[in-house]
Each structure stands twice: as structure tokens, then as C-alpha cells.
């Protein structure tokens, strides 16, 4: 099943989007927050009831490989690991380059 993706402008909007997904019945394991900046992603995850795309979604090989990839390549790999096609991942990576934040919801 394809994930649902919301593009938001800033951290405040991201927090609101996560709260709305929680209200609609999504739990932490079904909501991912992704920003171009790793630190921003970590802060958003820490302050919300959301998760970040990690080893359990990517697998050990891709997770380790991402440490050596460019940020753009790593972001595309993360997006593909939650069910996006190569083309979709590329398109959303461009959105992240513009400073926007992605809220990804999927059911397991």
C-alpha cells in the first residue's frame, strides 16, 4: 500500500500534521517525519508522536550505505524504503531541497 504524504512548510505545521494523524488513529510506528536536515528530522521526531525512517524500514545494508551516500541519495533511499517509486522519491527529494518537511503515514 502506498504511503500518504503531506508536504508542510515548517516544524509547527509538521507537529500539527502529526497530531491530526494521531487523532485519526495512526500510531507512532505508522508516521514518519523527514526533513532535508538530519538534525531537524531528529528534533521533530523527538518532539512529536512520530518516527524517523531507520534501519527497520531500510534494512541494514541500505541503512549502513546511507552513511556514505550524499544526502540526496540517502533521502531518496529512505523514501523508496517506505514504498515510493524511484521517480516519486526523486520528486519528493526536490521538495526537501526547498526546505519543506514530509509527513509520511502508512499502515503496516
Coordinates of C-alpha atoms in Angstrom, one line a residue:
X1 CA 0.0 0.0 0.0
X2 CA 1.3 3.4 -1.0
X3 CA 2.0 5.8 1.9
X4 CA 0.1 9.1 2.3
X5 CA 2.5 12.1 2.1
X6 CA 1.9 15.6 3.3
X7 CA 4.2 18.4 2.5
X8 CA 4.4 21.1 5.2
X9 CA 6.3 24.4 5.4
X10 CA 7.8 24.2 8.9
X11 CA 8.1 22.5 12.2
X12 CA 4.9 23.9 13.6
X13 CA 2.9 22.6 10.6
X14 CA 4.7 19.3 10.9
X15 CA 3.7 18.9 14.6
X16 CA 0.1 19.8 13.7
X17 CA 0.0 17.2 10.9
X18 CA 1.3 14.5 13.2
X19 CA -1.2 15.4 15.9
X20 CA -4.0 15.2 13.3
X21 CA -2.8 11.7 12.1
X22 CA -2.7 10.6 15.8
X23 CA -6.3 11.9 16.2
X24 CA -7.3 9.9 13.1
X25 CA -5.9 6.7 14.7
X26 CA -2.4 6.4 13.3
X27 CA 0.3 5.4 15.9
X28 CA 3.9 6.3 16.1
X29 CA 5.1 3.3 14.1
X30 CA 2.9 4.4 11.1
X31 CA 4.0 8.1 11.0
X32 CA 7.4 9.3 9.7
X33 CA 8.8 12.8 9.6
X34 CA 11.6 13.6 7.1
X35 CA 13.4 16.9 6.6
X36 CA 16.5 17.6 4.5
X37 CA 18.5 18.4 7.6
X38 CA 19.1 15.3 9.8
X39 CA 19.1 17.5 13.0
X40 CA 15.7 19.0 12.1
X41 CA 14.3 15.5 11.5
X42 CA 15.7 14.3 14.9
X43 CA 14.2 17.3 16.7
X44 CA 10.8 16.8 15.1
X45 CA 10.7 13.1 15.9
X46 CA 11.8 13.9 19.5
X47 CA 9.0 16.4 20.0
X48 CA 6.2 14.5 18.3
X49 CA 4.5 11.2 18.3
X50 CA 6.2 10.2 15.0
X51 CA 9.1 8.1 13.9
X52 CA 12.0 8.5 11.5
X53 CA 12.9 6.2 8.7
X54 CA 15.6 3.9 10.0
X55 CA 17.1 0.5 9.8
X56 CA 13.8 -1.4 10.3
X57 CA 12.4 0.3 7.2
X58 CA 15.6 0.5 5.1
X59 CA 17.3 -2.8 6.1
X60 CA 20.8 -3.0 7.5
X61 CA 22.6 -2.7 4.2
X62 CA 20.9 0.4 3.0
X63 CA 21.0 2.0 6.4
X64 CA 24.8 1.5 6.6
X65 CA 25.3 2.5 3.0
X66 CA 23.4 5.8 3.6
X67 CA 26.2 6.9 6.0
X68 CA 28.5 7.1 2.9
X69 CA 26.0 8.4 0.4
X70 CA 25.3 12.0 -0.5
X71 CA 22.3 13.5 1.5
X72 CA 20.2 13.5 -1.6
X73 CA 20.9 9.8 -2.4
X74 CA 20.3 8.9 1.3
X75 CA 16.9 10.8 1.3
X76 CA 15.8 9.0 -1.9
X77 CA 16.8 5.6 -0.5
X78 CA 14.7 6.4 2.7
X79 CA 11.7 7.4 0.6
X80 CA 11.9 4.3 -1.5
X81 CA 12.2 2.1 1.6
X82 CA 8.7 3.3 2.7
X83 CA 7.1 2.4 -0.6
X84 CA 7.7 5.2 -3.1
X85 CA 9.0 4.6 -6.7
X86 CA 12.3 6.0 -7.9
X87 CA 10.5 8.8 -9.7
X88 CA 8.4 9.7 -6.6
X89 CA 11.4 9.6 -4.3
X90 CA 13.3 11.9 -6.7
X91 CA 10.4 14.4 -6.8
X92 CA 10.0 14.5 -3.0
X93 CA 13.7 14.8 -2.5
X94 CA 13.5 18.0 -4.6
X95 CA 10.7 19.2 -2.2
X96 CA 13.0 18.5 0.7
X97 CA 15.8 20.5 -1.0
X98 CA 13.4 23.5 -0.9
X99 CA 13.3 23.3 2.9
X100 CA 9.9 21.7 3.2
X101 CA 9.1 18.8 5.6
X102 CA 7.4 15.5 4.7
X103 CA 4.9 13.8 6.9
X104 CA 4.5 10.2 5.8
X105 CA 1.7 7.9 7.0
X106 CA 1.4 4.3 6.2
X107 CA -0.3 1.3 7.7
X108 CA 1.7 -1.9 8.2

